[in-house]
């Protein structure tokens, strides 16, 4: 068959659950020229799918992962082989044996409600009813999710092989990929030990062999295979008479890193309660060599008794019936972990047509296959995948040693109670700004983001706390990674002047004769302004979804500085850039201080030869000038909503810039302030954070950034789609919590008239307002003053729809 744009030649590498599901999804969309190459035998080729115990717990703090899992449940539930369903909906049960875990289960019930998964917190007695083997006395409660269950992954492979084959796909087993050829940046041929396969698109769905395939293509696949233990008991009298494969909910005992499922009258037990057992993906044997060495399959390593013993004791404490039980069989099963626990999906920019569908668990497999198929066929997935995008890793997060260390840590933490702000412990520090030494001297409390050390507050500001009124008490959870010092720093910013380290803010330099036209076509606002203008604008996709929000400073006719959000922004711009446009990420070689507050001008003016008056240096303007000895690019804008400037310079001069500002600011009472205050101030101003408040699932109008879209100008990416949009049905809505002492943190479900209606995106105490601010996706048209409830730790907290911006609506503070 020859290739056409409507039906290109696709080669999928790997016939595990991802490859089989992908072949099914692609052929369902009319891409029928699909070849799936598999090194092992079908339909149990020996990778992770072949040993996966199949537990599908849908609930996850990530909305994206939950949506992917929901589709797996829906799809496998509709597939069968000879009348046997590919999904066994026994429900799920997560147990709490500590108060901390019970609180976590309440949070998880919140995520479930936010993302549309049925579930309820249940008593210990109800847990016992659902799982009679439990010792009720060790259980405090549980989270029961009736729609979770067991995926029969190998059956689902068979069902999808049959269906995709009927539509024209072919599955070739015992074909080992040995090379990937390319020409002019596009993939052309997949070479195997049994012939070559020309391809327009190649998808690596090779699971933990992904890095091996990636190397053939010259593409990093940042995943780390690790082994974890799975064992099966002998027959248990307590399960005697069972005829069904399973009838009780799949069970998690996260406090001891264990999970359970039935195998008729036996129990299968999975354990993460052991040291990480990393496996070198380049040393994993192919199917036949593994067999030759008496391994069951490449993904199953011999059971290590010594790693099993502690977990086994815990199993027996939880289920007394296991005290007399024996382990009949066990193995150490290999599967993939990534530095952040998310899959790695998308097309490589360096090798067009080469896609990754890697580090995917059975739980998310069907959802991933659907999303990747949509992405390939329609140009974009129908759900937000930015957390899974292969472009999300920073350069410094791609080294093999980073991937190994973080992958192993993801294993260790797999069931831990993780606070949303909890930083990784190592490798740290990885990236520091030039101000790091000063920040340490000021007692910075550092958290981590994108590899950067980021001060959240400074202990040096502790004396300022006394001048505040009494602050409401916080519960233990919201008090974590929080300090009242943030309140003092917020107040000092609103009343005096503060320095904020903005170095981690991504900066791109876009230059060349085509730069103006290129940025103009790529983004939604009007950028055709004289040099010196700064514009807030949006990077949209073809469907009008928000890919990012940017500030674009025109520094010279052909030279722009772009303030961006993630590595994906750079990737996207590079993908589209014509030859006469040069794009460079200058983040690492430069730095930035935000000097913000009503006294900002008093601080900066004496240090610079330029006129920094409102008349001479207006709001959203940029100038290249000097601060003392330091050449800077100054931009008059502020994400915290106060008078002031972002000051950029090269990294070598950063410390000098900081010291110059610090010295000059002494008599004005300048402080250094951290991200905790920063986030509070920006929410009071209603400034959206991309990736949290809005993603490509949202259009600018419903997200409340329609002011950055000029529908009356010439064409730009996304314009046509926006023109077709009908009235929005949902809206990013500002809420104020009624009780001045109440706080929420984000991702909580919101109830309108008692029914779940949406979820909180970001939230922070608004120290100026004296109330917690929460933004939430809610039905459009809720009038200001509407009372709603936010569920926080199982309690319904009252909140009220507010008018935005909540603070300084006339913007007098920034425009003076
Ligand atoms: N670039 C710079 N230089 N500084 C930043 O803080 C940020 N951002 C992101 C990415 N790029 C950046 C953009 N987010 C405003 C709102 C959100 C921003 C940046 C700026 C803002 O000042 N909005 C005003 C003015 C809008 C206008 O006049 O067009 C407003 O909404 O009133 C940090 O995350």
CSV table of C-alpha atoms and ligand atoms in Angstrom, one decimal, residues 502 505-507 525 529 534-537 548-552 561-565 569 592 596 619-620 635 637-641 646 648 675 678 682 685-690 694 704-705 707-708 805 811 814-815, ligand 1:
chain,number,residue,atom,x,y,z
A,502,UNK,CA,12.4,35.9,38.9
A,505,UNK,CA,11.0,32.7,34.6
A,506,UNK,CA,11.7,31.3,31.1
A,507,UNK,CA,13.2,33.8,28.7
A,525,UNK,CA,-2.5,40.1,20.7
A,529,UNK,CA,4.2,48.3,18.2
A,534,UNK,CA,5.8,45.0,26.0
A,535,UNK,CA,2.7,43.0,25.2
A,536,UNK,CA,0.8,40.3,27.1
A,537,UNK,CA,-0.2,37.8,24.5
A,548,UNK,CA,0.8,29.4,27.0
A,549,UNK,CA,0.7,33.1,28.0
A,550,UNK,CA,3.6,35.2,27.1
A,551,UNK,CA,5.0,38.7,27.5
A,552,UNK,CA,6.7,39.9,24.4
A,561,UNK,CA,12.5,39.1,24.5
A,562,UNK,CA,9.7,36.6,25.2
A,563,UNK,CA,8.7,35.8,28.8
A,564,UNK,CA,7.4,32.2,28.6
A,565,UNK,CA,6.3,29.4,30.9
A,569,UNK,CA,6.9,27.0,24.7
A,592,UNK,CA,16.0,38.6,36.7
A,596,UNK,CA,8.0,45.8,43.2
A,619,UNK,CA,3.4,50.7,32.2
A,620,UNK,CA,4.3,47.7,29.9
A,635,UNK,CA,10.5,46.0,32.0
A,637,UNK,CA,5.3,45.1,34.6
A,638,UNK,CA,4.4,43.2,37.6
A,639,UNK,CA,2.8,39.9,38.2
A,640,UNK,CA,2.1,41.0,41.8
A,641,UNK,CA,0.2,44.1,40.7
A,646,UNK,CA,11.6,43.4,36.2
A,648,UNK,CA,17.2,41.5,33.6
A,675,UNK,CA,7.1,32.8,46.1
A,678,UNK,CA,4.1,36.2,45.2
A,682,UNK,CA,-0.9,37.5,41.9
A,685,UNK,CA,-4.8,40.5,41.1
A,686,UNK,CA,-6.4,37.6,39.2
A,687,UNK,CA,-3.4,36.9,37.1
A,688,UNK,CA,-3.7,33.4,35.7
A,689,UNK,CA,-0.9,30.8,36.0
A,690,UNK,CA,-0.7,28.8,32.8
A,694,UNK,CA,-5.7,27.4,32.3
A,704,UNK,CA,-10.8,35.4,31.3
A,705,UNK,CA,-7.8,36.4,29.2
A,707,UNK,CA,-8.4,40.9,26.5
A,708,UNK,CA,-5.2,39.5,25.0
A,805,UNK,CA,-9.9,41.7,40.0
A,811,UNK,CA,-5.1,49.4,38.4
A,814,UNK,CA,0.6,49.9,38.8
A,815,UNK,CA,-0.1,52.9,36.7
B,1,LIG,N1,6.8,37.3,31.5
B,1,LIG,C1,7.2,38.2,32.3
B,1,LIG,N2,8.1,39.1,31.9
B,1,LIG,N3,6.8,38.2,33.6
B,1,LIG,C2,5.9,37.3,34.1
B,1,LIG,O1,5.6,37.4,35.3
B,1,LIG,C3,5.4,36.3,33.2
B,1,LIG,N4,4.5,35.3,33.6
B,1,LIG,C4,3.8,34.6,32.5
B,1,LIG,C5,4.8,34.2,31.4
B,1,LIG,N5,5.5,35.4,31.0
B,1,LIG,C6,5.9,36.3,31.9
B,1,LIG,C7,2.8,35.5,31.9
B,1,LIG,N6,1.7,35.9,32.9
B,1,LIG,C8,0.4,39.7,33.5
B,1,LIG,C9,-0.4,38.7,33.7
B,1,LIG,C10,0.0,37.4,33.6
B,1,LIG,C11,1.3,37.2,33.1
B,1,LIG,C12,2.2,38.3,32.9
B,1,LIG,C13,1.7,39.5,33.1
B,1,LIG,C14,-0.1,41.1,33.7
B,1,LIG,O2,0.6,42.0,34.1
B,1,LIG,N7,-1.4,41.4,33.3
B,1,LIG,C15,-2.0,42.7,33.4
B,1,LIG,C16,-1.7,43.5,32.2
B,1,LIG,C17,-2.3,43.0,30.9
B,1,LIG,C18,-2.2,44.0,29.8
B,1,LIG,O3,-2.1,45.2,30.0
B,1,LIG,O4,-2.3,43.5,28.6
B,1,LIG,C19,-3.5,42.5,33.6
B,1,LIG,O5,-4.0,41.4,33.3
B,1,LIG,O6,-4.1,43.5,34.0
B,1,LIG,C20,4.5,34.8,34.8
B,1,LIG,O7,3.9,33.8,35.1
